[in-house]
Short mmCIF file of C-alpha atoms in Angstrom, two decimals:
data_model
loop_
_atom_site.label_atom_id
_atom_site.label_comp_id
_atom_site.label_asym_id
_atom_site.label_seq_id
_atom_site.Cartn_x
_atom_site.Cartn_y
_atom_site.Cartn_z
CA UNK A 1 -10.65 -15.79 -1.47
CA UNK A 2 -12.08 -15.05 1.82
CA UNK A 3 -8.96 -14.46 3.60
CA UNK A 4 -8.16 -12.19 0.74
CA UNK A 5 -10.67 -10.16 0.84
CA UNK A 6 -10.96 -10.09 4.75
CA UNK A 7 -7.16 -8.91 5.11
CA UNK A 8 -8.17 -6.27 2.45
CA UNK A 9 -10.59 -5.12 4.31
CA UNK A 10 -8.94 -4.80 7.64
CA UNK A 11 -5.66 -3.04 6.06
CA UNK A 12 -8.21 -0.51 4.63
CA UNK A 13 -10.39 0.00 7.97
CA UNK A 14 -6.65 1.22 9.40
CA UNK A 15 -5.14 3.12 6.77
CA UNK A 16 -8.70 4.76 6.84
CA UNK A 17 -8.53 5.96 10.24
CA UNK A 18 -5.00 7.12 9.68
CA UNK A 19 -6.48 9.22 7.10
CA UNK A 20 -9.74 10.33 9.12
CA UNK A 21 -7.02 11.45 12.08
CA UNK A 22 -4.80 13.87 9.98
CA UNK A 23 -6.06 17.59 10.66
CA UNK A 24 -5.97 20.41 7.86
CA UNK A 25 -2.54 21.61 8.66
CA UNK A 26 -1.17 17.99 8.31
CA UNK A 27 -1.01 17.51 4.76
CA UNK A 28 1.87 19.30 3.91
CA UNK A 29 3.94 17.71 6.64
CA UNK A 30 6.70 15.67 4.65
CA UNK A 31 6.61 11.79 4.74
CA UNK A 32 9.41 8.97 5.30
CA UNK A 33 8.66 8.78 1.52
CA UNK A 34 11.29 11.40 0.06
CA UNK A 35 9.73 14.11 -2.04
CA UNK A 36 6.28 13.16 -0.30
CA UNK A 37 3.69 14.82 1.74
CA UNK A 38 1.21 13.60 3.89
CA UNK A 39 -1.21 14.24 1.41
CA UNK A 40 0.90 12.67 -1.18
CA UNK A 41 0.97 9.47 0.49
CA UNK A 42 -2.66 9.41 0.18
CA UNK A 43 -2.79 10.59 -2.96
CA UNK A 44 -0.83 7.38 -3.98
CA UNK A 45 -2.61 4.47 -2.36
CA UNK A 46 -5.95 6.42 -4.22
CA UNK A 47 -3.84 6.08 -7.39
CA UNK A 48 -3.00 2.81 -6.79
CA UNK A 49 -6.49 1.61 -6.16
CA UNK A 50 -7.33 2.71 -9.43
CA UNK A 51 -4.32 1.56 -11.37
CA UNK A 52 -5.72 -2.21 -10.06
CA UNK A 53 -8.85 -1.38 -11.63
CA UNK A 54 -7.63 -1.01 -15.21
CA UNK A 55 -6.69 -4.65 -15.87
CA UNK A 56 -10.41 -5.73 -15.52
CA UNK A 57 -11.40 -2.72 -17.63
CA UNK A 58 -12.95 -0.32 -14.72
CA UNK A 59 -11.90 3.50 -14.07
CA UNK A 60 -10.59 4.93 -10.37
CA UNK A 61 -13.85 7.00 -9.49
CA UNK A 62 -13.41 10.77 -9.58
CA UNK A 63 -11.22 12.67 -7.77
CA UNK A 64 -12.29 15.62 -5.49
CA UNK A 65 -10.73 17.81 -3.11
CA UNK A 66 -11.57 15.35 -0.25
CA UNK A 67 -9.08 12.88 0.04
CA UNK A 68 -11.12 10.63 2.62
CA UNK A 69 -14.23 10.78 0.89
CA UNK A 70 -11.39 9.85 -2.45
CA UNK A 71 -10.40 7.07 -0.10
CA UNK A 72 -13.68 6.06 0.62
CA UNK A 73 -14.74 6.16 -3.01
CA UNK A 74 -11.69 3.99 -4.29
CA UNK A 75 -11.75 1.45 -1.59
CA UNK A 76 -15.47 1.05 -2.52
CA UNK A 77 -14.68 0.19 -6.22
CA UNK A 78 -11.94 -2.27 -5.24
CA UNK A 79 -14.11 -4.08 -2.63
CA UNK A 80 -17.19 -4.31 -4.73
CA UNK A 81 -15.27 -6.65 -7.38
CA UNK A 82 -13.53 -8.60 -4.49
CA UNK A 83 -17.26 -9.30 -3.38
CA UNK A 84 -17.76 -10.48 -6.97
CA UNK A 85 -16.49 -14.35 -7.24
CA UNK A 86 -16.43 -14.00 -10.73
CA UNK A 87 -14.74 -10.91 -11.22
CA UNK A 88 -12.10 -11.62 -7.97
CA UNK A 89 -11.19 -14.52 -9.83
CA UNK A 90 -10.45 -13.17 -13.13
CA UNK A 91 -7.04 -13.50 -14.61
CA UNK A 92 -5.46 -10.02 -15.55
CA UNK A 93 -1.76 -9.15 -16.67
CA UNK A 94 0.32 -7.48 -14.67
CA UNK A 95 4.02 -5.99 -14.57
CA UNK A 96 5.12 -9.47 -12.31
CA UNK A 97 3.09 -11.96 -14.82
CA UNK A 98 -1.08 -13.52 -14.72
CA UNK A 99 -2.75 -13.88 -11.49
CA UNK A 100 -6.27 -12.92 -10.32
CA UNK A 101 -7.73 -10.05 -9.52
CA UNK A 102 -8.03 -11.07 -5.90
CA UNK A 103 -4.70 -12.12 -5.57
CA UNK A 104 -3.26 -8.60 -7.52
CA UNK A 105 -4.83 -6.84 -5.09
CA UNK A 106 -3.26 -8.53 -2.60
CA UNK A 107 0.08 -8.28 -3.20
CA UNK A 108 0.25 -4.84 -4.20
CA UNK A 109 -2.40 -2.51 -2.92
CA UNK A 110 -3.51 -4.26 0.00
CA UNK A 111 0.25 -4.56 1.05
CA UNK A 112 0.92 -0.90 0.53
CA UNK A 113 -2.12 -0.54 3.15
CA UNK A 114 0.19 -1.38 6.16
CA UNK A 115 3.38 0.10 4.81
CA UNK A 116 1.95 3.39 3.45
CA UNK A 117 -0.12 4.09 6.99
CA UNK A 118 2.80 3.29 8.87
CA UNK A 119 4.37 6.58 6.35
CA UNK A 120 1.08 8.46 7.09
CA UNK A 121 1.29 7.71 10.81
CA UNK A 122 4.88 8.97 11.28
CA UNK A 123 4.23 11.96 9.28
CA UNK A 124 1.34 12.96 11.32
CA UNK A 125 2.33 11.66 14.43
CA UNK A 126 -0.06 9.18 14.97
CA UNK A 127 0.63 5.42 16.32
CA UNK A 128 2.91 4.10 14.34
CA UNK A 129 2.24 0.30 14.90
CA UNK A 130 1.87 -2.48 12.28
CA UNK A 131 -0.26 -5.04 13.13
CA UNK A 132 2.23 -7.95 14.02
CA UNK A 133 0.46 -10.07 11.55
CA UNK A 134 0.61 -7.88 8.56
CA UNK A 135 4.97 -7.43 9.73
CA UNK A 136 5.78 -11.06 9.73
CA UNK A 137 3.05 -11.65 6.67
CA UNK A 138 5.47 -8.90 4.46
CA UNK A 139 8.53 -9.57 6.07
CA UNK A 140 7.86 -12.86 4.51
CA UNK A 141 6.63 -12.25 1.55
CA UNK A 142 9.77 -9.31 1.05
CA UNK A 143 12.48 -11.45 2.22
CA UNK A 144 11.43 -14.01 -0.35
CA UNK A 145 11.55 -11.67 -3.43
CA UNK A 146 14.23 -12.76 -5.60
CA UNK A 147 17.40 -10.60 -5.55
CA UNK A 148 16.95 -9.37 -9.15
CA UNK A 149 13.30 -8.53 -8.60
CA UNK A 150 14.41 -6.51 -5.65
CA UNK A 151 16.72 -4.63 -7.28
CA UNK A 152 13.71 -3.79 -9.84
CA UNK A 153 11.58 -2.81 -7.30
CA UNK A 154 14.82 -0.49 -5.64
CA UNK A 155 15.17 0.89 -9.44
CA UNK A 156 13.34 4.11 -9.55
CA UNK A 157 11.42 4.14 -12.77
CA UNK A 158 11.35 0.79 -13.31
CA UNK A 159 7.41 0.14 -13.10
CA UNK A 160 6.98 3.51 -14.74
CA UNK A 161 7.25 7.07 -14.70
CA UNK A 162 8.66 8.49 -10.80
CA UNK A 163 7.66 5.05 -9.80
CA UNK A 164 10.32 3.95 -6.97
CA UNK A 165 8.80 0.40 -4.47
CA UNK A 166 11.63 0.62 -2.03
CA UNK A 167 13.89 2.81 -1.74
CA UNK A 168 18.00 1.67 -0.50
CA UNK A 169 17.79 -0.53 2.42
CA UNK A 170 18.72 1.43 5.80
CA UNK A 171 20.46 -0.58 8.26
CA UNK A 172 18.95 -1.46 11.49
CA UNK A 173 20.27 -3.22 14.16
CA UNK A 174 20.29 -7.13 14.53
CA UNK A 175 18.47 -6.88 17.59
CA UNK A 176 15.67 -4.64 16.40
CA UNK A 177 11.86 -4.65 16.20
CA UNK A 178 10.36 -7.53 13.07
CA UNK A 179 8.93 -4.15 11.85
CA UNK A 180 11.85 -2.13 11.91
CA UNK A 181 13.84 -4.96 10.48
CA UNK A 182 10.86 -4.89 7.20
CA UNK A 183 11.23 -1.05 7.42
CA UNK A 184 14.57 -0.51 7.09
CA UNK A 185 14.43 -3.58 4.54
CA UNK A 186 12.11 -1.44 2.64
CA UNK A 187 14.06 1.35 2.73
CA UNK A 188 12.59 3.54 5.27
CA UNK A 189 14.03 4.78 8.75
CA UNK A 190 12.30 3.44 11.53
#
């Protein structure tokens, strides 16, 4: 659980400072994420943190016009209950089947950490460097989806309304970066 909640933790430090460096005029600036904004990038991982709370019967805090502080406010909900042994280890239902809480966070909203500051990064011009661990961790973890879940997760609208995981796989060359290899994978254009 440790290493859970650790890797949780350091995915959210970064993704924080990605979202402490974008200036005022920044969150308009259009994403790798087609149809998204810098500020809609954010907007979504908020969302997402409190779309993992639901299962275990907790709301998202409220929303303000402060999308750090939002950040803040979310990530503080979601790490509280990882600090919780009892609650981290409670089964919940999700779209892919039973796991814990711990472990639901981990494969989706702690994994959209990396990937979704690498978006914020490139639309703000910040660094846009993965950690090396967290690239070979998802290259893993995406190369090993099944073929029929991929497709799923490629199927916009499949896990709901404007809901899209990857988009079409661009091609990279054979030679390239791990984590342009896992970008393009995912569908973005490193």
């Amino acid at each position: 659980m440790n290493e859970i909640v650790e890797r949780y933790q350091r995915r959210a430090d970064a993704f924080e400072a990605n979202v402490e460096a974008v200036a005022a005029e920044q969150w308009d600036n259009p994403s790798p994420c087609e149809k998204w904004s810098a500020g809609d990038v954010v907007d979504h991982i908020i969302a997402m943190h409190g779309y993992m709370l639901r299962p275990i019967g907790r709301s998202a805090p409220e929303r303000t016009e402060d999308r750090l502080a939002d950040f803040r406010a979310a990530r503080k909900a979601v790490q509280d209950l990882l600090d919780d042994p009892a609650v981290a280890g409670q089964e919940v239902e999700t779209p892919t089947g039973k796991m814990t809480f711990a472990a639901q966070i981990d494969g989706v909203v702690s994994d959209d950490l990396p990937l979704h500051g690498w978006d914020l990064a490139r639309a703000t011009g910040q660094d846009e460097t993965i950690d090396p661990v967290d690239v070979e961790r998802l290259w893993a973890s995406t190369t090993a989806t099944p073929a029929e879940l991929m497709e799923q997760y490629r199927t916009p609208g499949a896990f709901g309304p404007d809901v899209e995981v990857f988009g079409a796989e661009v091609s990279v060359p054979a030679d390239a970066s791990l984590q342009d290899r896992l970008l393009g994978l995912i569908g973005r254009q490193p």
